[in-house]
Amino acid sequence: MPAAFSNRLVERLKTARRVVVLTGAGVSAESGVPTFRDKDGLWDKFSPAELANFDAFMKNPELVWEWYHWRQTVIKDVRPNPGHVALAELEAWLTRKDHSFYLVTQNVDGLHRRAGSKCILELHGNILRNKCSVCNFKTDAIDLQLSEKLPTCPDCGKLLRPDVVWFGEMLPEFELGRAMEVASACDVCLSVGTSAVVYPAAFVPVNARNAGAYVAEINPEPSAISHTVDEVILGKSGEVLPHLVTAVTKAS
Ligand code: BJW
Ligand code: ZN
């Protein structure tokens, strides 16, 4: 039995003209993609200092590539879960009414797009794309043969790297700007499957709340921003979201 959400949230979503959802790694957990900060999460076994910043990459690109190549392989083999699908259904329902929906995601796995979501702002990039570590070259995933040699840029010859945002790096300007803009102008904001400790992404629900939106969090445990939101729904997104979206879209 999934955790209960309030009638107030259902009513708010039914009448909302602008909805923003921030998602994090927890949304993909039920697809089999590891989260970062849970027990047994990625940061439990691997060190962000050695893997998720530019200096670490320059120091040991073989190690960083080996880790990202493994994660790319995991992600290619998984499928969207009912939580991803429910968010795509909510978007379709709002769009049919000419209302707006933005899915702001910290996830790099591309599962929201594969589930059918359209209006997505990827704040931390996409692990299935690569880019040059020096110039502006970007490419959709190339099949990396890491056993031979590290991939290099066809334009300048320097190392290619995954197109993700590491600690200390700026987020993509358009996506971040638009995310903050829509967060500050929405009626309802959902924060789903994120510990909400990483900034500036965590500003999305915080700014939405400060601007007067009704903010609800869906997570199996409280997050860093639980105390600031209107409603905390303790549960898995793959269980809560389908029920919530059905209650909003199917009832009259
Ligand atoms: C379920 C579930 C289920 C489980 N259903 N839920 C001090 C204060 C404020 C900010 C800073 C600071 N010091 C440094 C900063 C800035 C830093 C930051 O925020 N650090 C904090 C950690 C302290 N931020 C940055 O550096 C960002 N850039 C930036 O600020 O640029 C400007 C600047 C530049 C230079 C100097 C200063 C400023 C960039 C952040 C990049 C984050 N990158 C990563 C890796 C991406 C690539 C990759 O995938 O390898 O992004 S780190 C990692 O954390 C990843 C995630 O997107 C991100 C957020 O994690 P998320 O998604 O919340 O996952 P978890 O694991 O934390 O949580 C999962 C949740 O799901 C849990 O709560 C579970 O309970 C739940 N869950 N099962 C629903 N079934
Ligand atoms: Zn280059």
PDB file of N, CA and C and ligand atoms in Angstrom, residues 132-137 153-160, ligand 2:
ATOM      1  N   CYS A 132      34.215  17.004 -25.497  1.00  0.00           N
ATOM      2  CA  CYS A 132      35.658  17.213 -25.407  1.00  0.00           C
ATOM      3  C   CYS A 132      35.981  17.875 -24.067  1.00  0.00           C
ATOM      4  N   SER A 133      37.098  17.489 -23.472  1.00  0.00           N
ATOM      5  CA  SER A 133      37.498  18.088 -22.196  1.00  0.00           C
ATOM      6  C   SER A 133      38.088  19.475 -22.386  1.00  0.00           C
ATOM      7  N   VAL A 134      38.295  19.882 -23.657  1.00  0.00           N
ATOM      8  CA  VAL A 134      38.914  21.184 -23.907  1.00  0.00           C
ATOM      9  C   VAL A 134      38.047  22.083 -24.796  1.00  0.00           C
ATOM     10  N   CYS A 135      37.669  21.596 -25.992  1.00  0.00           N
ATOM     11  CA  CYS A 135      36.922  22.454 -26.914  1.00  0.00           C
ATOM     12  C   CYS A 135      35.419  22.191 -26.800  1.00  0.00           C
ATOM     13  N   ASN A 136      34.630  22.709 -27.742  1.00  0.00           N
ATOM     14  CA  ASN A 136      33.174  22.611 -27.626  1.00  0.00           C
ATOM     15  C   ASN A 136      32.574  21.368 -28.278  1.00  0.00           C
ATOM     16  N   PHE A 137      33.404  20.446 -28.725  1.00  0.00           N
ATOM     17  CA  PHE A 137      32.882  19.258 -29.430  1.00  0.00           C
ATOM     18  C   PHE A 137      32.002  18.408 -28.507  1.00  0.00           C
ATOM     19  N   CYS A 153      39.154  13.712 -29.047  1.00  0.00           N
ATOM     20  CA  CYS A 153      38.309  14.640 -29.809  1.00  0.00           C
ATOM     21  C   CYS A 153      38.725  14.671 -31.276  1.00  0.00           C
ATOM     22  N   PRO A 154      37.754  14.498 -32.198  1.00  0.00           N
ATOM     23  CA  PRO A 154      38.102  14.563 -33.615  1.00  0.00           C
ATOM     24  C   PRO A 154      38.522  15.970 -34.050  1.00  0.00           C
ATOM     25  N   ASP A 155      38.134  17.001 -33.269  1.00  0.00           N
ATOM     26  CA  ASP A 155      38.472  18.377 -33.649  1.00  0.00           C
ATOM     27  C   ASP A 155      39.849  18.807 -33.144  1.00  0.00           C
ATOM     28  N   CYS A 156      40.161  18.492 -31.870  1.00  0.00           N
ATOM     29  CA  CYS A 156      41.412  19.023 -31.308  1.00  0.00           C
ATOM     30  C   CYS A 156      42.351  17.961 -30.762  1.00  0.00           C
ATOM     31  N   GLY A 157      41.890  16.719 -30.720  1.00  0.00           N
ATOM     32  CA  GLY A 157      42.786  15.634 -30.303  1.00  0.00           C
ATOM     33  C   GLY A 157      42.901  15.434 -28.799  1.00  0.00           C
ATOM     34  N   LYS A 158      42.265  16.327 -28.010  1.00  0.00           N
ATOM     35  CA  LYS A 158      42.340  16.148 -26.543  1.00  0.00           C
ATOM     36  C   LYS A 158      41.347  15.062 -26.101  1.00  0.00           C
ATOM     37  N   LEU A 159      41.380  14.734 -24.807  1.00  0.00           N
ATOM     38  CA  LEU A 159      40.538  13.642 -24.315  1.00  0.00           C
ATOM     39  C   LEU A 159      39.055  13.988 -24.361  1.00  0.00           C
ATOM     40  N   LEU A 160      38.246  13.017 -24.767  1.00  0.00           N
ATOM     41  CA  LEU A 160      36.793  13.145 -24.592  1.00  0.00           C
ATOM     42  C   LEU A 160      36.459  12.739 -23.161  1.00  0.00           C
TER      43      LEU A 160
HETATM   44 ZN    ZN B   2      38.212  19.079 -28.695  1.00  0.00          ZN
END
